[in-house]
Amino acid sequence: GAGVSQSPRYKVTKRGQDVALRCDPISGHVSLYWYRQALGQGPEFLTYFNYEAQQDKSGLPNDRFSAERPEGSISTLTIQRTEQRDSAMYRCASSLGLAGTETQYFGPGTRLLVL
Amino acid sequence: ELKVEQNPLFLSMQEGKNYTIYCNYSTTSDRLYWYRQDPGKSLESLFVLLSNGAVKQEGRLMASLDTKARLSTLHITAAVHDLSATYFCAGIQTADKLIFGTGTRLQVFP
């Protein structure tokens, strides 16, 4: 595809509900990253994958947050039992290779609002 | 743990003027990234600086990296209104984890 895509773009949910956020990386990109961005702040790392393997999940705030990338392409970030403090912009990024010198290309984000 | 600080946080500058945004980081980061974000939009990659002394230029923007001083700069030459945006620098923690600064919000006025 032309770029990283994310869906839904906006999600409003009630506290206690589960949500699933989807990321479709640039075709052929090996690495996929999830970040969270609060208003007026820089993105904060959550987790990342090389192919289907989750390499680092140290940024996930607690065990309500999980992510998967079962076939090494599309990824889903799931938040269980959402809380108001989970409200933020969730951004996905992808990069071409594993070398670590590659640029991370960001998607448009999913804005989550928990009421 | 890597920490990244930018200054200034806000910058209002007149068209045609020059200015520099500073990005300091706390521990070793082999690479330094600069991104631009327009209001309500995603992050657009500007520069990747891979080694000490690296300098890259694109249009009115020039970025440099001094790994010994743990400092990167983004220099704006003869600013124009189209450069108004928020600029983020980011260093690399282990395993490709980008650590972002708080951003510099730039406003260029006539």
Short mmCIF file of C-alpha atoms in Angstrom, two decimals:
data_model
loop_
_atom_site.label_atom_id
_atom_site.label_comp_id
_atom_site.label_asym_id
_atom_site.label_seq_id
_atom_site.Cartn_x
_atom_site.Cartn_y
_atom_site.Cartn_z
CA GLY A 1 0.00 0.00 0.00
CA ALA A 2 0.90 3.63 -0.22
CA GLY A 3 1.45 4.06 3.49
CA VAL A 4 0.66 2.74 6.92
CA SER A 5 -3.07 2.55 7.49
CA GLN A 6 -4.95 2.27 10.76
CA SER A 7 -8.54 1.58 11.63
CA PRO A 8 -10.75 2.76 13.01
CA ARG A 9 -9.61 6.37 12.83
CA TYR A 10 -11.82 7.27 15.78
CA LYS A 11 -13.17 5.07 18.52
CA VAL A 12 -15.47 6.09 21.32
CA THR A 13 -16.16 3.45 23.93
CA LYS A 14 -17.52 3.16 27.40
CA ARG A 15 -15.33 2.37 30.34
CA GLY A 16 -14.96 -1.35 30.84
CA GLN A 17 -15.36 -2.30 27.19
CA ASP A 18 -12.65 -3.98 25.15
CA VAL A 19 -11.30 -2.33 22.00
CA ALA A 20 -9.18 -3.61 19.13
CA LEU A 21 -7.10 -1.26 17.04
CA ARG A 22 -5.78 -2.37 13.71
CA CYS A 23 -2.61 -1.48 11.84
CA ASP A 24 -1.78 -2.37 8.26
CA PRO A 25 1.91 -1.61 7.61
CA ILE A 26 3.55 -0.66 4.36
CA SER A 27 3.76 -3.74 2.15
CA GLY A 28 7.01 -5.61 2.69
CA HIS A 29 7.94 -3.85 5.90
CA VAL A 30 9.39 -6.26 8.39
CA SER A 31 9.14 -4.27 11.60
CA LEU A 32 5.98 -2.84 13.11
CA TYR A 33 5.73 -0.55 16.12
CA TRP A 34 2.97 0.73 18.35
CA TYR A 35 3.14 4.10 20.08
CA ARG A 36 0.74 6.17 22.13
CA GLN A 37 0.66 9.94 21.85
CA ALA A 38 -0.99 12.19 24.38
CA LEU A 39 -2.06 15.66 23.33
CA GLY A 40 0.89 18.00 23.14
CA GLN A 41 3.43 15.24 23.74
CA GLY A 42 5.72 13.09 21.65
CA PRO A 43 4.80 9.49 20.89
CA GLU A 44 5.55 6.97 23.63
CA PHE A 45 6.72 3.48 22.70
CA LEU A 46 4.42 0.57 23.51
CA THR A 47 5.67 -2.52 21.70
CA TYR A 48 7.16 -3.76 18.46
CA PHE A 49 7.38 -6.78 16.17
CA ASN A 50 9.86 -8.20 13.74
CA TYR A 51 7.79 -10.29 11.36
CA GLU A 52 5.29 -12.05 13.65
CA ALA A 53 7.53 -12.11 16.72
CA GLN A 54 6.94 -9.58 19.45
CA GLN A 55 10.40 -8.30 20.33
CA ASP A 56 9.75 -5.81 23.08
CA LYS A 57 6.60 -5.10 25.02
CA SER A 58 8.18 -3.12 27.80
CA GLY A 59 6.13 -0.03 26.98
CA LEU A 60 2.74 -1.65 27.44
CA PRO A 61 1.27 0.10 30.51
CA ASN A 62 -0.24 -2.99 32.13
CA ASP A 63 -1.64 -6.40 31.34
CA ARG A 64 -4.86 -4.96 29.92
CA PHE A 65 -2.83 -4.08 26.83
CA SER A 66 -1.76 -6.74 24.35
CA ALA A 67 -0.69 -6.86 20.73
CA GLU A 68 -0.30 -9.48 18.06
CA ARG A 69 0.87 -9.80 14.50
CA PRO A 70 0.08 -13.41 13.70
CA GLU A 71 1.07 -13.51 10.03
CA GLY A 72 3.79 -10.91 10.10
CA SER A 73 1.70 -8.25 8.41
CA ILE A 74 -1.41 -6.72 10.01
CA SER A 75 -1.22 -6.08 13.73
CA THR A 76 -3.89 -5.61 16.35
CA LEU A 77 -3.50 -3.73 19.62
CA THR A 78 -6.14 -4.80 22.12
CA ILE A 79 -7.09 -2.94 25.27
CA GLN A 80 -9.28 -4.86 27.67
CA ARG A 81 -11.56 -3.29 30.26
CA THR A 82 -10.80 0.20 29.03
CA GLU A 83 -10.34 3.04 31.48
CA GLN A 84 -10.61 6.78 30.93
CA ARG A 85 -6.84 7.16 31.26
CA ASP A 86 -6.47 5.00 28.13
CA SER A 87 -7.85 7.86 26.04
CA ALA A 88 -5.12 8.94 23.61
CA MET A 89 -3.97 8.75 20.01
CA TYR A 90 -2.57 5.32 19.20
CA ARG A 91 -0.08 5.31 16.36
CA CYS A 92 1.41 2.50 14.40
CA ALA A 93 4.66 2.70 12.46
CA SER A 94 6.54 0.32 10.20
CA SER A 95 10.06 0.07 8.87
CA LEU A 96 11.57 -1.85 6.02
CA GLY A 97 14.27 -3.90 7.67
CA LEU A 98 15.77 -5.22 10.84
CA ALA A 99 18.97 -3.25 10.79
CA GLY A 100 17.64 -0.49 12.96
CA THR A 101 18.87 2.25 10.70
CA GLU A 102 15.61 2.28 8.84
CA THR A 103 13.15 5.14 9.09
CA GLN A 104 9.91 4.39 10.90
CA TYR A 105 6.91 5.52 8.88
CA PHE A 106 3.88 6.45 10.92
CA GLY A 107 0.22 5.86 10.23
CA PRO A 108 -2.60 8.38 10.75
CA GLY A 109 -3.43 7.00 14.17
CA THR A 110 -6.57 5.90 15.99
CA ARG A 111 -7.99 8.41 18.41
CA LEU A 112 -9.50 6.53 21.34
CA LEU A 113 -11.91 8.18 23.72
CA VAL A 114 -13.06 6.25 26.74
CA LEU A 115 -16.14 7.70 28.40
CA GLU B 1 17.24 4.97 30.27
CA LEU B 2 17.43 7.35 27.36
CA LYS B 3 15.80 10.71 27.87
CA VAL B 4 15.41 13.29 25.12
CA GLU B 5 14.89 16.98 25.73
CA GLN B 6 14.15 19.68 23.22
CA ASN B 7 14.31 23.39 23.47
CA PRO B 8 12.66 25.65 22.97
CA LEU B 9 9.23 24.11 23.45
CA PHE B 10 7.58 26.97 21.60
CA LEU B 11 9.10 29.14 18.94
CA SER B 12 7.45 32.06 17.23
CA MET B 13 9.56 33.51 14.47
CA GLN B 14 9.22 35.97 11.68
CA GLU B 15 9.45 34.93 8.07
CA GLY B 16 12.94 35.27 6.69
CA LYS B 17 14.67 34.77 10.02
CA ASN B 18 17.01 31.95 11.05
CA TYR B 19 16.73 29.85 14.16
CA THR B 20 17.96 26.60 15.72
CA ILE B 21 16.09 23.94 17.65
CA TYR B 22 18.18 21.93 20.09
CA CYS B 23 17.83 18.28 21.02
CA ASN B 24 19.80 16.88 23.95
CA TYR B 25 19.78 13.25 24.94
CA SER B 26 20.95 11.61 28.11
CA THR B 27 22.74 8.40 27.10
CA THR B 28 24.25 6.89 24.02
CA SER B 29 22.05 6.94 20.98
CA ASP B 30 23.67 5.83 17.77
CA ARG B 31 21.07 7.45 15.61
CA LEU B 32 18.92 10.52 15.85
CA TYR B 33 15.68 11.16 14.00
CA TRP B 34 13.77 14.32 13.24
CA TYR B 35 10.07 14.28 12.48
CA ARG B 36 7.56 16.94 11.58
CA GLN B 37 3.93 16.89 12.69
CA ASP B 38 1.25 19.23 11.37
CA PRO B 39 -1.83 19.81 13.55
CA GLY B 40 -4.12 16.80 13.47
CA LYS B 41 -1.77 14.91 11.19
CA SER B 42 0.66 12.06 11.51
CA LEU B 43 4.44 12.28 11.84
CA GLU B 44 6.50 12.84 8.74
CA SER B 45 10.13 11.74 8.69
CA LEU B 46 12.58 14.54 7.97
CA PHE B 47 16.05 13.25 8.73
CA VAL B 48 17.89 10.21 10.02
CA LEU B 49 21.36 11.01 11.39
CA LEU B 50 23.46 7.89 11.63
CA SER B 51 26.86 8.93 12.89
CA ASN B 52 28.82 11.57 14.71
CA GLY B 53 29.26 14.67 12.61
CA ALA B 54 26.43 13.77 10.27
CA VAL B 55 24.79 16.72 8.57
CA LYS B 56 21.74 16.55 6.35
CA GLN B 57 19.88 19.30 4.55
CA GLU B 58 16.53 19.49 2.87
CA GLY B 59 15.34 22.85 1.65
CA ARG B 60 15.43 25.36 4.49
CA LEU B 61 16.09 22.72 7.15
CA MET B 62 19.49 21.39 8.16
CA ALA B 63 20.08 18.79 10.86
CA SER B 64 23.34 17.82 12.52
CA LEU B 65 24.48 15.32 15.12
CA ASP B 66 27.25 15.50 17.72
CA THR B 67 27.26 12.17 19.55
CA LYS B 68 30.03 13.24 21.92
CA ALA B 69 27.99 16.19 23.14
CA ARG B 70 24.78 14.14 22.85
CA LEU B 71 23.30 16.98 20.88
CA SER B 72 21.43 17.33 17.64
CA THR B 73 20.33 20.59 16.09
CA LEU B 74 17.71 21.48 13.52
CA HIS B 75 18.55 24.76 11.85
CA ILE B 76 15.93 26.75 10.00
CA THR B 77 17.12 29.16 7.36
CA ALA B 78 14.95 32.04 6.12
CA ALA B 79 11.77 30.66 7.64
CA VAL B 80 8.54 30.59 5.66
CA HIS B 81 4.99 30.10 6.88
CA ASP B 82 4.84 26.56 5.47
CA LEU B 83 7.39 25.48 8.05
CA SER B 84 4.90 26.08 10.87
CA ALA B 85 4.49 22.71 12.60
CA THR B 86 5.69 20.74 15.61
CA TYR B 87 9.14 19.22 15.26
CA PHE B 88 10.19 16.16 17.22
CA CYS B 89 13.59 14.64 17.66
CA ALA B 90 13.92 11.02 18.73
CA GLY B 91 16.81 8.85 19.83
CA ILE B 92 17.08 5.10 19.75
CA GLN B 93 16.80 3.02 22.88
CA THR B 94 17.64 -0.68 22.62
CA ALA B 95 15.93 -2.69 19.94
CA ASP B 96 14.77 0.15 17.73
CA LYS B 97 12.57 1.76 20.34
CA LEU B 98 12.27 5.43 19.49
CA ILE B 99 12.33 7.80 22.44
CA PHE B 100 10.82 11.12 21.49
CA GLY B 101 11.38 14.57 22.86
CA THR B 102 8.46 16.72 23.88
CA GLY B 103 8.49 18.57 20.58
CA THR B 104 9.07 22.14 19.50
CA ARG B 105 6.01 23.96 18.28
CA LEU B 106 7.09 26.38 15.58
CA GLN B 107 4.95 29.25 14.38
CA VAL B 108 6.21 31.39 11.52
CA PHE B 109 4.45 34.70 11.03
CA PRO B 110 4.73 37.32 8.26
#
